[in-house]
């Protein structure tokens, strides 16, 4: 049976553009299905639910990828932060088992990768709020991943999932318009360079005829981290 392709979800058009031009040769199931969800949890959840319900069994794994902001010090624009968990604004924490494996694949390809918790916010996070999120255990912040993982848990809980963000700005150097600055260009190139590692990860995690591997996405667990103040 032919393997199903990888579904890659991005919030922005430039993220899709960067990934589309990557080296997808040898990808299980052929070229990936690249979809722009739009920014924010509501749009991301609507898109992934529509895709999964209209094509049940049509994807071999799901990746949420794109640009993001670091909330921890010592991370450089162009570094990749891979999620081993994603927390939402309500304090739910989704464990993502794929984090260490995908991080190793990225490092093998010569990229600088960090593994840790991503926080999905409902707004752009800056200044002291970034510091607060880091103190609560996060490395990166985005606006979509938790919604995607929540929808996966409900509709396709056994589907392997991964989340990565290429850093465009950091607590030491916040950017108002990252896509127009050198750090944004570097992040765009790095995002494209993650493609071979995604191909490797998908190949290792796609279901085999002997039976699927254990799920990459666990049910949310009560977070041991303090919940973000409202």
Coordinates of C-alpha atoms in Angstrom, one line a residue:
X1 CA 0.0 0.0 0.0
X2 CA 1.4 3.4 -1.0
X3 CA 2.3 5.5 2.1
X4 CA 0.3 8.7 2.8
X5 CA 2.0 12.0 2.3
X6 CA 3.1 14.4 5.0
X7 CA 0.7 17.3 5.9
X8 CA 2.6 20.5 6.7
X9 CA 0.7 23.4 8.2
X10 CA 2.0 26.9 8.2
X11 CA 0.4 30.2 9.3
X12 CA 1.9 32.4 6.7
X13 CA 2.5 32.3 2.9
X14 CA 6.3 33.0 3.1
X15 CA 6.6 29.9 5.4
X16 CA 4.8 27.7 2.8
X17 CA 7.0 29.3 0.1
X18 CA 10.2 28.5 2.0
X19 CA 9.2 24.8 2.6
X20 CA 7.9 24.3 -0.9
X21 CA 11.3 25.0 -2.4
X22 CA 13.1 22.5 -0.1
X23 CA 14.6 19.2 -1.1
X24 CA 11.6 16.8 -0.7
X25 CA 13.2 14.0 -2.8
X26 CA 12.5 10.6 -1.3
X27 CA 9.6 11.8 0.9
X28 CA 7.3 9.0 1.9
X29 CA 4.0 9.3 0.0
X30 CA 5.5 11.8 -2.5
X31 CA 5.5 15.6 -2.2
X32 CA 4.0 17.0 1.0
X33 CA 0.6 18.6 1.3
X34 CA 1.6 22.2 2.2
X35 CA -1.3 24.3 3.7
X36 CA -1.4 27.9 4.9
X37 CA -3.8 28.0 7.9
X38 CA -3.7 31.7 8.6
X39 CA -2.7 33.3 11.9
X40 CA -4.2 32.2 15.3
X41 CA -5.7 29.3 17.0
X42 CA -9.2 29.6 15.5
X43 CA -8.0 29.6 11.9
X44 CA -5.5 26.8 12.6
X45 CA -8.1 24.6 14.3
X46 CA -10.7 25.2 11.5
X47 CA -8.2 24.3 8.8
X48 CA -6.8 21.1 10.3
X49 CA -10.3 19.8 11.2
X50 CA -11.5 20.4 7.6
X51 CA -8.4 18.6 6.2
X52 CA -8.6 15.6 8.5
X53 CA -12.3 15.1 8.2
X54 CA -12.4 15.5 4.4
X55 CA -9.5 13.1 3.8
X56 CA -9.5 10.6 6.7
X57 CA -6.4 8.4 6.5
X58 CA -5.0 10.7 3.8
X59 CA -1.9 11.9 5.7
X60 CA 1.0 9.9 7.2
X61 CA 2.0 12.6 9.7
X62 CA 1.4 16.2 10.5
X63 CA 4.0 18.9 11.0
X64 CA 3.4 22.4 12.3
X65 CA 6.3 24.6 11.0
X66 CA 7.2 28.2 10.5
X67 CA 8.7 31.2 12.1
X68 CA 8.5 31.9 15.8
X69 CA 9.9 33.9 18.7
X70 CA 12.3 32.6 21.4
X71 CA 11.5 33.5 24.9
X72 CA 14.6 32.0 26.4
X73 CA 18.0 33.9 26.4
X74 CA 21.0 32.5 24.5
X75 CA 19.1 31.5 21.4
X76 CA 20.1 33.0 18.0
X77 CA 17.9 34.0 15.1
X78 CA 18.0 31.1 12.6
X79 CA 18.1 28.5 15.4
X80 CA 15.3 25.9 15.3
X81 CA 13.2 25.2 18.4
X82 CA 11.5 21.8 18.3
X83 CA 8.6 21.1 20.6
X84 CA 8.6 18.2 23.0
X85 CA 5.4 19.8 24.5
X86 CA 3.0 22.6 23.5
X87 CA 1.1 24.6 26.2
X88 CA -1.9 26.7 25.5
X89 CA -3.1 29.9 27.2
X90 CA -5.4 27.9 29.4
X91 CA -2.5 25.9 30.8
X92 CA -3.1 22.6 28.9
X93 CA 0.1 20.9 28.0
X94 CA 0.2 18.6 25.0
X95 CA 3.2 16.2 25.1
X96 CA 4.9 15.8 21.6
X97 CA 7.1 12.6 21.6
X98 CA 8.7 13.5 18.3
X99 CA 10.8 16.4 19.7
X100 CA 14.1 14.7 20.6
X101 CA 14.1 12.5 17.4
X102 CA 13.4 15.4 15.1
X103 CA 15.9 17.6 16.9
X104 CA 18.6 14.9 16.3
X105 CA 17.7 14.8 12.6
X106 CA 18.1 18.5 12.3
X107 CA 21.5 18.5 14.1
X108 CA 22.6 15.7 11.8
X109 CA 21.8 18.0 8.9
X110 CA 24.0 20.7 10.4
X111 CA 21.3 22.9 11.9
X112 CA 21.3 24.3 15.4
X113 CA 18.3 22.9 17.2
X114 CA 16.9 23.2 20.7
X115 CA 14.2 21.0 22.2
X116 CA 11.6 22.3 24.7
X117 CA 8.1 23.6 25.4
X118 CA 6.3 25.9 23.0
X119 CA 3.7 28.3 24.3
X120 CA 0.7 29.0 22.0
X121 CA -0.5 32.6 22.7
X122 CA -3.5 34.5 21.5
X123 CA -1.5 37.6 20.8
X124 CA 2.0 38.8 19.9
X125 CA 4.2 38.4 23.0
X126 CA 6.8 40.9 23.8
X127 CA 9.0 42.3 26.6
X128 CA 8.3 41.2 30.2
X129 CA 5.7 38.7 29.1
X130 CA 8.4 36.7 27.2
X131 CA 10.4 36.6 30.4
X132 CA 7.4 35.4 32.3
X133 CA 6.8 32.6 29.8
X134 CA 10.4 31.5 30.0
X135 CA 10.2 31.4 33.8
X136 CA 7.2 29.1 33.3
X137 CA 9.4 26.7 31.3
X138 CA 8.8 27.7 27.7
X139 CA 11.5 28.2 25.0
X140 CA 9.4 29.5 22.1
X141 CA 6.0 31.1 21.5
X142 CA 3.6 30.8 18.5
X143 CA -0.1 31.3 17.9
X144 CA -1.3 28.1 16.2
X145 CA 0.4 24.8 17.4
X146 CA -1.8 24.0 20.4
X147 CA -5.0 24.3 18.4
X148 CA -3.6 21.9 15.8
X149 CA -2.6 19.4 18.4
X150 CA -6.0 19.6 20.2
X151 CA -7.8 18.9 16.9
X152 CA -5.4 16.0 16.2
X153 CA -6.1 14.5 19.6
X154 CA -9.8 14.6 18.9
X155 CA -9.9 13.4 15.3
X156 CA -6.6 11.4 14.7
X157 CA -4.9 10.8 18.0
X158 CA -2.5 8.1 16.6
X159 CA -1.2 10.3 13.8
X160 CA 2.5 11.2 14.3
X161 CA 2.9 14.9 14.9
X162 CA 5.8 17.4 15.1
X163 CA 6.2 21.1 15.8
X164 CA 9.1 23.3 14.9
X165 CA 9.8 27.0 14.8
X166 CA 12.7 28.8 13.3
X167 CA 13.6 31.8 15.5
X168 CA 13.3 35.2 13.9
X169 CA 13.6 37.3 17.1
X170 CA 14.8 36.8 20.7
X171 CA 14.4 38.5 24.0
X172 CA 17.6 40.3 23.5
X173 CA 16.6 41.5 20.0
X174 CA 12.9 41.9 19.3
X175 CA 11.9 42.7 15.8
X176 CA 8.8 44.6 14.7
X177 CA 8.9 43.4 11.1
X178 CA 11.0 40.3 11.0
X179 CA 10.3 39.3 7.4
X180 CA 11.8 42.5 6.2
X181 CA 15.1 42.3 8.1
X182 CA 18.3 40.1 7.8
X183 CA 17.2 37.9 10.7
X184 CA 14.0 37.1 8.7
X185 CA 16.0 36.2 5.6
X186 CA 18.2 33.9 7.6
X187 CA 15.2 32.3 9.2
X188 CA 13.6 31.8 5.8
X189 CA 16.6 30.0 4.5
X190 CA 16.9 27.9 7.7
X191 CA 13.2 26.8 7.4
X192 CA 13.9 25.6 3.8
X193 CA 16.9 23.7 5.1
X194 CA 14.8 21.8 7.6
X195 CA 13.1 19.8 4.8
X196 CA 15.6 16.9 4.6
X197 CA 15.3 16.3 8.3
X198 CA 11.5 16.3 8.0
X199 CA 11.7 13.8 5.2
X200 CA 13.9 11.6 7.5
X201 CA 11.6 11.9 10.4
X202 CA 8.5 11.1 8.4
X203 CA 10.1 8.0 6.9
X204 CA 11.0 6.8 10.4
X205 CA 7.5 7.4 11.8
X206 CA 5.1 6.5 9.0
X207 CA 2.8 3.5 9.7
X208 CA 4.0 0.2 8.4
X209 CA 2.0 -2.8 7.2
X210 CA 2.8 -4.6 10.4
X211 CA 1.0 -1.9 12.4
X212 CA 1.4 1.7 13.3
X213 CA 4.0 3.0 15.8
X214 CA 2.8 4.4 19.1
X215 CA 1.3 7.8 18.7
X216 CA 3.6 10.8 18.7
X217 CA 1.0 13.0 20.3
X218 CA -0.1 12.2 23.9
X219 CA -3.3 13.4 25.6
X220 CA -2.8 16.7 27.4
X221 CA -1.7 16.4 30.9
X222 CA -2.2 18.8 33.7
X223 CA 0.7 21.1 33.4
X224 CA 3.3 21.2 36.2
X225 CA 4.1 24.8 35.0
X226 CA 2.3 27.8 36.5
X227 CA -0.5 28.9 34.3
X228 CA -0.1 32.2 32.5
X229 CA -1.6 35.1 34.3
X230 CA -4.6 36.6 32.5

